[in-house]
Short mmCIF file of C-alpha atoms and ligand atoms in Angstrom, two decimals:
data_model
loop_
_atom_site.label_atom_id
_atom_site.label_comp_id
_atom_site.label_asym_id
_atom_site.label_seq_id
_atom_site.Cartn_x
_atom_site.Cartn_y
_atom_site.Cartn_z
CA MET A 69 6.34 -18.72 12.02
CA GLU A 70 9.66 -18.77 13.86
CA GLN A 71 11.85 -16.12 12.41
CA THR A 72 14.40 -15.96 15.18
CA SER A 73 15.98 -19.35 14.39
CA LYS A 74 16.33 -18.48 10.71
CA LYS A 75 19.23 -16.91 8.93
CA THR A 76 18.87 -13.57 7.15
CA ILE A 77 19.46 -14.19 3.45
CA VAL A 78 19.15 -10.66 2.12
CA SER A 79 19.05 -7.24 3.77
CA LEU A 80 18.31 -3.86 2.34
CA LYS A 81 19.96 -1.15 4.42
CA ASP A 82 18.75 2.41 4.08
CA ILE A 83 18.12 2.10 0.33
CA PHE A 84 17.54 5.40 -1.45
CA VAL A 85 16.58 5.56 -5.14
CA ARG A 86 15.74 8.57 -7.30
CA PHE A 87 14.64 8.52 -10.93
CA ASP A 88 14.66 11.80 -12.84
CA GLY A 89 14.99 13.73 -9.58
CA GLU A 90 11.98 12.01 -8.05
CA ILE A 91 12.33 9.95 -4.87
CA ILE A 92 11.22 6.36 -5.61
CA LEU A 93 12.58 4.53 -2.54
CA ASN A 94 13.00 6.68 0.53
CA HIS A 95 15.50 4.99 2.87
CA ILE A 96 13.98 1.55 3.08
CA ASN A 97 15.22 -1.21 5.38
CA LEU A 98 14.20 -4.83 4.99
CA ASP A 99 15.56 -8.19 6.22
CA ILE A 100 14.45 -11.36 4.48
CA MET A 101 14.98 -14.75 6.08
CA GLU A 102 15.97 -18.02 4.51
CA LYS A 103 13.05 -20.11 3.14
CA GLU A 104 10.62 -17.29 3.74
CA PHE A 105 7.76 -16.31 1.43
CA VAL A 106 7.70 -12.53 1.61
CA THR A 107 5.25 -10.41 -0.35
CA ILE A 108 5.81 -6.77 -1.17
CA LEU A 109 2.35 -5.23 -1.38
CA GLY A 110 1.24 -1.75 -2.27
CA PRO A 111 -0.59 0.41 -4.79
CA SER A 112 0.67 0.95 -8.30
CA GLY A 113 3.76 3.14 -8.46
CA CYS A 114 4.72 2.79 -4.77
CA GLY A 115 8.13 1.27 -5.56
CA LYS A 116 7.55 -2.50 -5.27
CA THR A 117 9.18 -3.48 -8.56
CA THR A 118 12.08 -1.11 -7.94
CA THR A 119 12.69 -2.83 -4.58
CA LEU A 120 12.74 -6.20 -6.34
CA ARG A 121 15.05 -4.87 -9.06
CA ILE A 122 17.46 -3.59 -6.40
CA ILE A 123 17.69 -7.12 -5.00
CA GLY A 124 18.02 -8.61 -8.49
CA GLY A 125 20.79 -6.18 -9.44
CA PHE A 126 18.90 -4.44 -12.26
CA VAL A 127 18.81 -1.09 -10.41
CA GLU A 128 21.63 0.40 -8.33
CA PRO A 129 20.63 2.55 -5.34
CA GLU A 130 21.89 6.11 -5.00
CA SER A 131 22.79 5.23 -1.42
CA GLY A 132 22.31 2.30 0.93
CA ASP A 133 23.58 -1.27 0.89
CA ILE A 134 22.34 -4.63 -0.31
CA ILE A 135 23.68 -7.42 1.87
CA PHE A 136 23.41 -10.96 0.54
CA ASP A 137 24.42 -13.83 2.77
CA GLY A 138 26.41 -11.42 4.95
CA LYS A 139 28.28 -9.77 2.05
CA LYS A 140 27.71 -6.38 0.47
CA ILE A 141 26.75 -6.94 -3.18
CA ASN A 142 26.23 -3.37 -4.45
CA GLY A 143 27.47 -3.27 -8.04
CA THR A 144 27.42 -7.07 -8.54
CA PRO A 145 25.70 -7.70 -11.89
CA PRO A 146 22.44 -9.72 -11.95
CA ASN A 147 24.04 -12.84 -13.44
CA LYS A 148 26.61 -12.95 -10.62
CA ARG A 149 23.90 -12.88 -7.93
CA ASN A 150 22.41 -16.23 -7.00
CA VAL A 151 18.94 -14.88 -7.73
CA ASN A 152 16.39 -15.67 -10.40
CA THR A 153 13.43 -13.58 -11.47
CA VAL A 154 10.01 -14.67 -12.76
CA PHE A 155 8.15 -11.89 -14.56
CA GLN A 156 4.49 -11.44 -15.35
CA LYS A 157 5.32 -11.95 -19.02
CA TYR A 158 7.25 -15.14 -18.49
CA ALA A 159 8.73 -15.33 -22.01
CA LEU A 160 9.13 -19.03 -22.54
CA PHE A 161 10.96 -20.15 -25.68
CA PRO A 162 8.12 -21.10 -28.06
CA HIS A 163 10.31 -23.34 -30.22
CA LEU A 164 11.42 -25.50 -27.26
CA ASN A 165 9.29 -28.08 -25.46
CA VAL A 166 8.60 -28.04 -21.71
CA PHE A 167 11.72 -30.09 -20.84
CA GLU A 168 14.05 -27.93 -22.93
CA ASN A 169 12.57 -24.69 -21.59
CA VAL A 170 13.32 -25.81 -18.04
CA ALA A 171 16.72 -27.27 -19.02
CA PHE A 172 17.85 -24.08 -20.78
CA GLY A 173 19.85 -22.53 -17.93
CA LEU A 174 21.49 -25.84 -17.06
CA ARG A 175 22.60 -26.37 -20.67
CA LEU A 176 24.18 -22.90 -20.59
CA LYS A 177 26.12 -24.04 -17.55
CA LYS A 178 27.26 -27.08 -19.60
CA LEU A 179 26.19 -29.58 -16.96
CA PRO A 180 26.35 -33.31 -17.87
CA LYS A 181 23.27 -34.67 -19.65
CA ASP A 182 22.26 -37.09 -16.91
CA VAL A 183 22.48 -34.33 -14.25
CA ILE A 184 20.27 -32.09 -16.41
CA LYS A 185 17.74 -34.89 -16.92
CA ASP A 186 17.63 -35.64 -13.23
CA ARG A 187 17.23 -32.00 -12.14
CA VAL A 188 14.61 -31.10 -14.75
CA THR A 189 12.58 -34.24 -13.98
CA LYS A 190 12.63 -33.47 -10.24
CA MET A 191 11.69 -29.85 -10.84
CA LEU A 192 8.79 -30.73 -13.13
CA ALA A 193 7.46 -32.96 -10.33
CA VAL A 194 7.68 -30.03 -7.88
CA VAL A 195 5.57 -27.83 -10.17
CA ASP A 196 3.19 -30.71 -10.91
CA LEU A 197 4.07 -31.05 -14.59
CA LYS A 198 5.35 -34.62 -14.60
CA GLY A 199 4.54 -36.22 -17.97
CA TYR A 200 4.48 -32.82 -19.78
CA GLU A 201 8.16 -33.00 -20.81
CA LYS A 202 7.57 -33.28 -24.55
CA ARG A 203 4.66 -30.85 -24.75
CA ASN A 204 4.88 -27.73 -26.85
CA VAL A 205 4.81 -24.77 -24.42
CA ALA A 206 2.59 -22.71 -26.73
CA LYS A 207 -0.16 -25.30 -26.28
CA LEU A 208 -0.16 -25.15 -22.47
CA SER A 209 -2.68 -23.17 -20.41
CA GLY A 210 -1.59 -19.87 -18.83
CA GLY A 211 -1.22 -21.56 -15.43
CA GLN A 212 0.86 -24.41 -16.87
CA GLN A 213 3.09 -21.94 -18.73
CA GLN A 214 3.59 -20.04 -15.50
CA ARG A 215 4.62 -23.24 -13.74
CA VAL A 216 7.17 -23.94 -16.51
CA ALA A 217 8.56 -20.44 -15.93
CA ILE A 218 8.82 -21.11 -12.20
CA ALA A 219 10.50 -24.48 -12.79
CA ARG A 220 12.96 -22.76 -15.12
CA ALA A 221 13.80 -20.24 -12.38
CA LEU A 222 14.08 -22.89 -9.66
CA VAL A 223 16.09 -25.51 -11.53
CA CYS A 224 19.34 -23.51 -11.43
CA ASP A 225 19.10 -23.71 -7.65
CA PRO A 226 19.17 -19.98 -6.84
CA ASP A 227 19.03 -18.92 -3.20
CA LEU A 228 16.34 -16.42 -3.97
CA ILE A 229 13.44 -16.32 -6.42
CA LEU A 230 11.99 -12.91 -7.22
CA LEU A 231 8.47 -12.91 -8.63
CA ASP A 232 7.03 -9.74 -10.13
CA GLU A 233 3.23 -10.05 -10.36
CA PRO A 234 3.68 -13.48 -11.97
CA LEU A 235 -0.05 -14.25 -11.87
CA GLY A 236 -1.15 -10.88 -13.22
CA ALA A 237 -1.97 -12.20 -16.69
CA LEU A 238 -4.13 -15.10 -15.47
CA ASP A 239 -7.89 -15.05 -15.03
CA LEU A 240 -9.29 -14.87 -11.50
CA LYS A 241 -10.05 -18.58 -11.04
CA LEU A 242 -6.68 -19.73 -12.29
CA ARG A 243 -4.99 -17.04 -10.27
CA LYS A 244 -6.60 -18.34 -7.08
CA SER A 245 -5.52 -21.93 -7.65
CA MET A 246 -2.02 -20.83 -8.71
CA GLN A 247 -1.69 -18.85 -5.46
CA LEU A 248 -2.04 -22.04 -3.46
CA GLU A 249 0.21 -23.95 -5.86
CA LEU A 250 2.92 -21.31 -5.66
CA LYS A 251 2.95 -21.49 -1.87
CA ASP A 252 3.16 -25.25 -2.14
CA ILE A 253 6.03 -25.05 -4.65
CA GLN A 254 7.86 -22.67 -2.34
CA ARG A 255 7.44 -25.04 0.60
CA LYS A 256 8.52 -28.11 -1.37
CA SER A 257 11.51 -26.39 -2.96
CA ALA A 258 12.56 -24.83 0.39
CA LYS A 259 13.62 -21.60 -1.37
CA THR A 260 13.17 -17.97 -0.41
CA PHE A 261 10.48 -16.28 -2.51
CA ILE A 262 10.06 -12.50 -2.73
CA TYR A 263 6.79 -11.78 -4.43
CA VAL A 264 5.41 -8.46 -5.67
CA THR A 265 1.70 -7.77 -5.98
CA HIS A 266 -0.87 -5.03 -5.58
CA ASP A 267 -3.52 -7.63 -4.68
CA GLN A 268 -4.00 -7.72 -0.91
CA GLU A 269 -5.86 -11.03 -0.91
CA GLU A 270 -3.03 -12.66 -2.80
CA ALA A 271 -0.55 -11.30 -0.27
CA LEU A 272 -2.54 -12.55 2.72
CA THR A 273 -3.05 -16.01 1.18
CA MET A 274 0.52 -16.85 0.31
CA SER A 275 2.92 -15.00 2.54
CA ASP A 276 4.81 -15.75 5.72
CA ARG A 277 5.31 -12.00 5.99
CA VAL A 278 3.88 -9.05 4.11
CA VAL A 279 5.73 -5.79 3.47
CA VAL A 280 3.21 -2.99 2.89
CA MET A 281 4.65 -0.13 0.85
CA ASN A 282 3.30 3.27 -0.03
CA ASN A 283 4.93 6.17 -1.77
CA GLY A 284 8.49 4.80 -1.58
CA VAL A 285 8.40 3.87 2.09
CA ILE A 286 7.61 0.70 4.02
CA GLU A 287 4.52 1.33 6.13
CA GLN A 288 4.44 -2.02 7.93
CA ILE A 289 6.10 -5.45 7.93
CA GLY A 290 4.35 -8.37 9.58
CA THR A 291 2.56 -11.67 9.28
CA PRO A 292 -0.75 -11.54 7.38
CA GLU A 293 -2.53 -11.74 10.75
CA ASP A 294 -0.51 -8.81 12.18
CA ILE A 295 -1.17 -6.67 9.17
CA TYR A 296 -4.89 -7.40 9.20
CA ASN A 297 -5.50 -7.27 12.94
CA GLU A 298 -3.00 -4.61 13.98
CA PRO A 299 -2.57 -2.17 11.11
CA VAL A 300 -0.19 0.62 12.07
CA ASN A 301 -2.09 3.35 10.26
CA ALA A 302 -5.17 4.17 8.20
CA PHE A 303 -3.35 3.52 4.93
CA VAL A 304 -2.56 -0.10 5.88
CA ALA A 305 -6.02 -0.66 7.40
CA ASP A 306 -7.68 0.63 4.25
CA PHE A 307 -5.42 -1.26 1.88
CA ILE A 308 -5.81 -4.62 3.65
CA GLY A 309 -9.37 -5.92 3.70
CA GLU A 310 -12.49 -3.93 4.43
CA ALA A 311 -12.46 -1.57 7.35
CA ASN A 312 -14.40 1.24 8.97
CA ILE A 313 -11.82 3.97 9.50
CA LEU A 314 -13.13 6.77 11.67
CA ASN A 315 -11.81 9.97 13.12
CA GLY A 316 -11.66 9.67 16.89
CA THR A 317 -10.21 11.29 19.98
CA MET A 318 -8.27 9.33 22.55
CA ILE A 319 -9.70 10.73 25.78
CA ASP A 320 -7.25 8.88 27.99
CA ASP A 321 -5.71 5.40 28.15
CA CYS A 322 -8.37 2.86 27.11
CA ARG A 323 -11.08 5.48 26.43
CA ILE A 324 -11.94 6.63 22.94
CA ARG A 325 -14.57 9.03 21.57
CA ILE A 326 -16.00 8.22 18.13
CA LEU A 327 -19.26 9.38 16.55
CA ASN A 328 -20.00 11.38 19.71
CA ARG A 329 -19.92 8.30 21.91
CA GLU A 330 -17.33 7.21 24.43
CA LEU A 331 -16.14 3.62 24.09
CA GLU A 332 -13.71 1.42 25.93
CA CYS A 333 -10.64 0.18 24.06
CA VAL A 334 -7.41 -1.58 25.04
CA ASP A 335 -4.83 0.87 23.69
CA LYS A 336 -2.67 3.05 25.91
CA GLY A 337 0.01 5.66 25.51
CA PHE A 338 -1.61 7.96 22.96
CA GLY A 339 -1.92 10.77 25.53
CA LYS A 340 -5.03 12.70 26.44
CA LYS A 341 -7.43 14.34 23.97
CA THR A 342 -5.28 13.15 21.05
CA PRO A 343 -6.88 13.00 17.58
CA VAL A 344 -6.44 9.44 16.25
CA ASP A 345 -7.68 7.14 13.52
CA VAL A 346 -9.85 4.28 14.69
CA VAL A 347 -10.32 1.01 12.81
CA ILE A 348 -13.20 -1.35 13.31
CA ARG A 349 -13.52 -4.30 10.94
CA PRO A 350 -17.08 -4.90 9.63
CA GLU A 351 -17.11 -8.46 11.01
CA ASP A 352 -16.29 -7.20 14.51
CA ILE A 353 -19.51 -5.21 14.86
CA GLU A 354 -22.35 -7.02 16.55
CA LEU A 355 -25.92 -5.97 15.88
CA THR A 356 -28.17 -5.49 18.86
CA SER A 357 -31.25 -3.53 19.90
CA PRO A 358 -30.97 0.29 19.79
CA GLU A 359 -31.21 0.40 23.62
CA LYS A 360 -28.25 -1.95 24.08
CA GLY A 361 -26.10 -0.49 21.29
CA GLN A 362 -22.94 1.50 21.95
CA LEU A 363 -23.68 3.09 18.58
CA VAL A 364 -27.09 3.50 16.99
CA GLY A 365 -27.86 3.87 13.30
CA GLU A 366 -30.27 3.33 10.46
CA VAL A 367 -29.86 0.41 8.05
CA MET A 368 -29.48 1.83 4.53
CA SER A 369 -28.78 -1.38 2.63
CA SER A 370 -28.39 -5.09 3.28
CA THR A 371 -27.06 -7.67 0.83
CA PHE A 372 -26.88 -11.40 1.53
CA LYS A 373 -23.39 -12.71 0.73
CA GLY A 374 -23.84 -16.44 1.37
CA VAL A 375 -22.62 -16.58 4.97
CA HIS A 376 -23.21 -13.03 6.16
CA TYR A 377 -25.22 -9.93 5.35
CA GLU A 378 -23.26 -6.93 4.18
CA MET A 379 -24.94 -3.86 5.59
CA SER A 380 -24.46 -0.15 5.33
CA ILE A 381 -25.64 1.64 8.46
CA MET A 382 -25.75 5.43 8.83
CA CYS A 383 -24.76 6.84 12.22
CA GLY A 384 -25.60 10.50 11.73
CA ASN A 385 -23.63 11.44 8.60
CA CYS A 386 -21.21 8.58 8.87
CA GLU A 387 -21.55 5.31 7.02
CA ILE A 388 -20.59 2.15 8.92
CA LEU A 389 -20.09 -1.15 7.14
CA VAL A 390 -21.26 -4.23 9.05
CA HIS A 391 -20.88 -7.92 8.19
CA SER A 392 -23.35 -9.85 10.28
CA THR A 393 -24.96 -13.28 10.18
CA ARG A 394 -28.06 -11.57 11.59
CA SER A 395 -30.12 -9.60 9.14
CA ALA A 396 -31.89 -6.32 9.83
CA GLU A 397 -34.49 -4.62 7.71
CA VAL A 398 -33.57 -1.69 5.52
CA GLY A 399 -34.91 1.46 7.20
CA SER A 400 -34.85 -0.03 10.71
CA THR A 401 -32.88 1.44 13.60
CA VAL A 402 -30.30 -0.88 15.10
CA GLY A 403 -27.74 -0.84 17.88
CA MET A 404 -24.10 -1.82 17.32
CA CYS A 405 -21.55 -3.14 19.80
CA VAL A 406 -17.82 -3.71 19.52
CA ILE A 407 -15.70 -5.35 22.21
CA PRO A 408 -12.73 -3.18 23.32
CA PHE A 409 -10.18 -5.63 21.86
CA ASN A 410 -11.60 -5.12 18.36
CA ILE A 411 -11.19 -1.34 18.37
CA GLN A 412 -7.80 -0.53 16.84
CA ILE A 413 -6.31 2.88 17.57
CA MET A 414 -3.71 4.34 15.21
CA ASN A 415 -1.75 7.55 14.91
CA LYS A 416 -3.05 9.82 12.19
CA LEU A 417 -1.23 9.76 8.85
CA LEU A 418 -0.95 13.52 9.12
CA PRO A 419 -0.77 14.58 12.76
CA PHE A 420 -1.85 18.19 12.15
CA TYR A 421 -5.11 18.81 10.44
CA ASP A 422 -4.96 22.39 9.30
CA ASN A 423 -3.28 23.35 6.08
CA VAL A 424 -1.36 26.40 7.26
CA ILE A 425 0.57 28.67 4.90
CA GLU A 426 2.89 31.28 6.37
CA THR A 427 3.92 33.70 3.67
CA VAL A 428 4.82 37.24 2.70
CA VAL A 429 2.53 39.31 0.50
CA SER A 430 4.25 39.79 -2.86
CA SER A 431 1.79 42.32 -4.29
CA SER A 432 -1.65 43.66 -3.46
CA SER A 433 -4.28 46.26 -4.28
CA GLU A 434 -6.47 47.92 -1.70
CA ASP A 435 -8.84 49.28 -4.36
CA GLU A 436 -9.37 45.90 -5.92
CA ASN A 437 -9.22 44.20 -2.53
CA TYR A 438 -6.82 41.36 -3.22
CA PHE A 439 -3.32 40.22 -2.44
CA GLU A 440 -0.87 37.77 -3.95
CA PHE A 441 1.86 35.55 -2.53
CA ASN A 442 4.35 33.00 -3.84
CA LEU A 443 3.77 29.37 -3.08
CA GLU A 444 6.37 26.87 -4.29
CA ASP A 445 7.26 28.92 -7.40
CA GLU A 446 3.65 29.76 -8.26
CA THR A 447 1.86 33.04 -7.66
CA VAL A 448 -1.41 32.62 -5.81
CA ARG A 449 -4.06 35.36 -5.77
CA VAL A 450 -6.51 35.83 -2.90
CA ASP A 451 -9.55 37.95 -3.73
CA GLY A 452 -11.64 39.66 -1.07
CA GLN A 453 -8.71 40.22 1.31
CA PHE A 454 -6.13 42.96 1.45
CA PHE A 455 -2.74 43.02 3.13
CA GLU A 456 0.06 45.45 2.39
CA GLU A 457 2.92 44.26 0.22
CA GLY A 458 5.68 42.83 2.43
CA SER A 459 3.35 41.84 5.27
CA GLY A 460 3.68 38.41 6.81
CA VAL A 461 0.41 36.50 6.73
CA ARG A 462 -0.68 33.16 8.18
CA ILE A 463 -3.44 31.52 6.11
CA THR A 464 -5.28 28.57 7.62
CA LEU A 465 -7.21 26.43 5.17
CA PRO A 466 -9.54 23.76 6.57
CA PRO A 467 -9.42 20.49 4.57
CA SER A 468 -12.80 21.39 3.04
CA ALA A 469 -11.22 24.48 1.41
CA LEU A 470 -9.07 22.32 -0.87
CA SER A 471 -10.33 20.77 -4.10
CA LEU A 472 -8.90 19.35 -7.28
CA ALA A 473 -8.70 21.61 -10.31
CA GLY A 474 -8.46 20.64 -13.94
CA ASP A 475 -5.18 20.13 -15.76
CA GLY A 476 -3.08 23.29 -15.99
CA VAL A 477 -5.35 25.37 -13.74
CA GLY A 478 -5.53 25.60 -9.93
CA ASP A 479 -3.34 27.34 -7.38
CA LEU A 480 -0.74 24.60 -7.06
CA LYS A 481 0.14 22.24 -9.90
CA ASP A 482 1.78 18.77 -9.96
CA VAL A 483 0.66 17.75 -6.50
CA TYR A 484 1.01 14.02 -5.76
CA ILE A 485 -1.85 12.01 -4.24
CA GLU A 486 -0.19 10.03 -1.48
CA SER A 487 -3.19 8.30 0.09
CA VAL A 488 -6.98 8.16 -0.10
CA VAL A 489 -8.86 6.83 2.93
CA TYR A 490 -12.66 6.65 3.19
CA LYS A 491 -13.73 7.87 6.61
CA GLY A 492 -17.44 6.98 6.43
CA GLU A 493 -18.41 10.51 5.44
CA HIS A 494 -15.75 11.65 2.96
CA ASN A 495 -12.52 10.43 1.51
CA GLU A 496 -9.57 11.96 3.35
CA ILE A 497 -6.87 12.60 0.83
CA ILE A 498 -3.25 13.34 1.68
CA LEU A 499 -1.38 15.17 -1.05
CA GLU A 500 2.28 16.06 -1.34
CA SER A 501 3.66 19.10 -3.12
CA ASP A 502 7.35 19.99 -3.42
CA GLU A 503 7.67 21.33 0.09
CA ARG A 504 4.85 19.93 2.22
CA LYS A 505 1.76 17.80 2.68
CA TRP A 506 -1.89 18.80 2.38
CA LEU A 507 -5.12 17.31 3.69
CA MET A 508 -8.24 17.44 1.54
CA LEU A 509 -11.76 15.98 1.74
CA SER A 510 -13.49 14.56 -1.32
CA ASP A 511 -16.56 12.53 -2.17
CA VAL A 512 -14.82 11.19 -5.26
CA ASP A 513 -12.48 8.18 -5.25
CA GLU A 514 -9.32 9.87 -6.43
CA GLN A 515 -6.51 7.70 -7.77
CA VAL A 516 -3.44 7.40 -5.54
CA ALA A 517 0.05 7.91 -7.01
CA THR A 518 -1.20 10.38 -9.62
CA TYR A 519 -0.43 14.07 -10.08
CA VAL A 520 -3.20 16.65 -9.82
CA SER A 521 -3.73 20.39 -9.52
CA LEU A 522 -4.97 21.79 -6.24
CA ALA A 523 -7.35 24.75 -5.87
CA PHE A 524 -7.84 26.71 -2.64
CA ASP A 525 -11.18 28.24 -1.66
CA PHE A 526 -9.96 31.26 0.30
CA SER A 527 -13.52 32.17 1.35
CA LYS A 528 -13.23 29.26 3.82
CA ALA A 529 -9.77 30.32 5.04
CA SER A 530 -8.84 32.37 8.07
CA PHE A 531 -6.11 35.03 7.83
CA GLU A 532 -3.83 36.40 10.46
CA LEU A 533 -1.24 39.13 10.15
CA ILE A 534 2.05 37.86 11.59
CA ASN A 535 4.00 41.10 11.00
CA GLY A 536 3.50 44.37 9.15
CA ASN A 537 0.31 46.43 9.06
CA ARG A 538 -3.05 45.36 7.88
CA GLU A 539 -4.83 48.05 5.93
CA GLY A 540 -8.32 48.47 4.65
P1 LIG B 1314 3.27 -1.22 -10.36
O1 LIG B 1314 2.44 -2.03 -9.41
O2 LIG B 1314 2.45 -0.27 -11.17
O3 LIG B 1314 4.24 -2.02 -11.16
P2 LIG B 1314 5.36 -0.49 -8.49
O4 LIG B 1314 4.94 -0.30 -7.09
O5 LIG B 1314 6.02 -1.78 -8.83
O6 LIG B 1314 4.14 -0.22 -9.45
P3 LIG B 1314 7.73 0.78 -9.54
O7 LIG B 1314 7.68 0.01 -10.83
O8 LIG B 1314 8.77 0.39 -8.56
O9 LIG B 1314 6.31 0.74 -8.84
O10 LIG B 1314 7.85 2.32 -9.90
C1 LIG B 1314 7.86 3.32 -8.90
C2 LIG B 1314 7.95 4.66 -9.59
O11 LIG B 1314 9.20 4.78 -10.26
C3 LIG B 1314 6.89 4.90 -10.65
O12 LIG B 1314 6.48 6.24 -10.54
C4 LIG B 1314 7.61 4.66 -11.95
O13 LIG B 1314 7.04 5.42 -12.97
C5 LIG B 1314 9.02 5.13 -11.62
N1 LIG B 1314 10.05 4.40 -12.39
C6 LIG B 1314 10.27 3.06 -12.35
N2 LIG B 1314 11.33 2.74 -13.13
C7 LIG B 1314 11.77 3.90 -13.67
C8 LIG B 1314 12.86 4.23 -14.55
N3 LIG B 1314 13.70 3.31 -15.02
N4 LIG B 1314 13.01 5.53 -14.88
C9 LIG B 1314 12.20 6.50 -14.39
N5 LIG B 1314 11.17 6.25 -13.54
C10 LIG B 1314 10.96 4.98 -13.19
#
């Protein structure tokens, strides 16, 4: 769609929000155009609702500005902003019929009766509820009730409608038809809709643009096609649709190494021998004979899905997902080809792989062969290694040396799971503690946006004295 000719209706400028000392929105910037359907998408707890509440005036940022129609509106109360919100629990008035529910806001404004009748009637036509005026709202279906709630929000003619998971309470079938209806209502009413969901399919179906959020930051803003075809990083690629996300090395411009094979791609400017994340969508892999394949693997499973077969193919230790209209027998060896254009190269979420701790030994015992150091207010003990008290030590922990510990135990507590990305062999998990980030591998699907304890296996670590004397 043409954004350039449209006017910006609302802008968030460098918005920073903290609740109870925790950063919830970390300097976000967002411009929303007139008559646009924008969806804020992201996992639970990433800050979507808070972003909406900032626009609605229910939350004030610690810093940053909200610009509405060219004017700064920080501090303006919700009822003085020309914005209306539709919540998941749409709270219709059960004692009023459909007409009166929609008319409610207009009656508060003391508009003349004939104006109210005209506006409510027109709005009920927009949401496809003509003829339902006298119906009791409690006797309507979930979808119909939701449409009454939307009509009630639209009838007061706000510039902006904010929708917070409004279809969340509906069953899947109804949800799907309401998605299309909502888009249609938005088009017919020519209003700006800002919609919050954690459902990627919903976001792709309805939106002119999608804002992908994670952990209080905006990862990417773009059309549904941009977000799907050109994800900026592994988080976005993983969150939107199915994807094979692989560790790769950019050898040079347009040359990538993945799964021990060199392939041609179209991306440039990543430098030489740079570790990168590589995304290949399952539908972009073509099956061929093992001799002709750029990659070769064994078919582990194949399920017919109506139009295509969904296959899991093992290339060495790495699982590749393929959607193909051609079938291949389970147990057979197949070749796979991908055209350069369909290989997406992305910077790694964490550019440096090793978890390196540089610290000073706080206590130690040569007899018992251990030392201790302080890590973010916790004392960590390393058995089987001795360094003199006061020595500087660099400890390098490969991702495989990190694991999750039970509640209250572990070397580092209250560590936040920022992202979980399946890389064909393991999940790569990025965690955040008070002072830094950590990379861990896991075969379990850990839940993002939760707090966990982290344990270090120091038998897999390497140690280096950076000053002082090593003894023993
Ligand atoms: P969901 O999809 O689960 O609704 P979300 O992406 O909309 O999640 P938010 O509701 O914006 O997330 O919440 C982001 C974080 O801020 C969460 O960790 C939440 O617990 C916290 N939070 C939200 N409101 C408050 C509040 N008033 N006081 C303290 N913490 C809050």
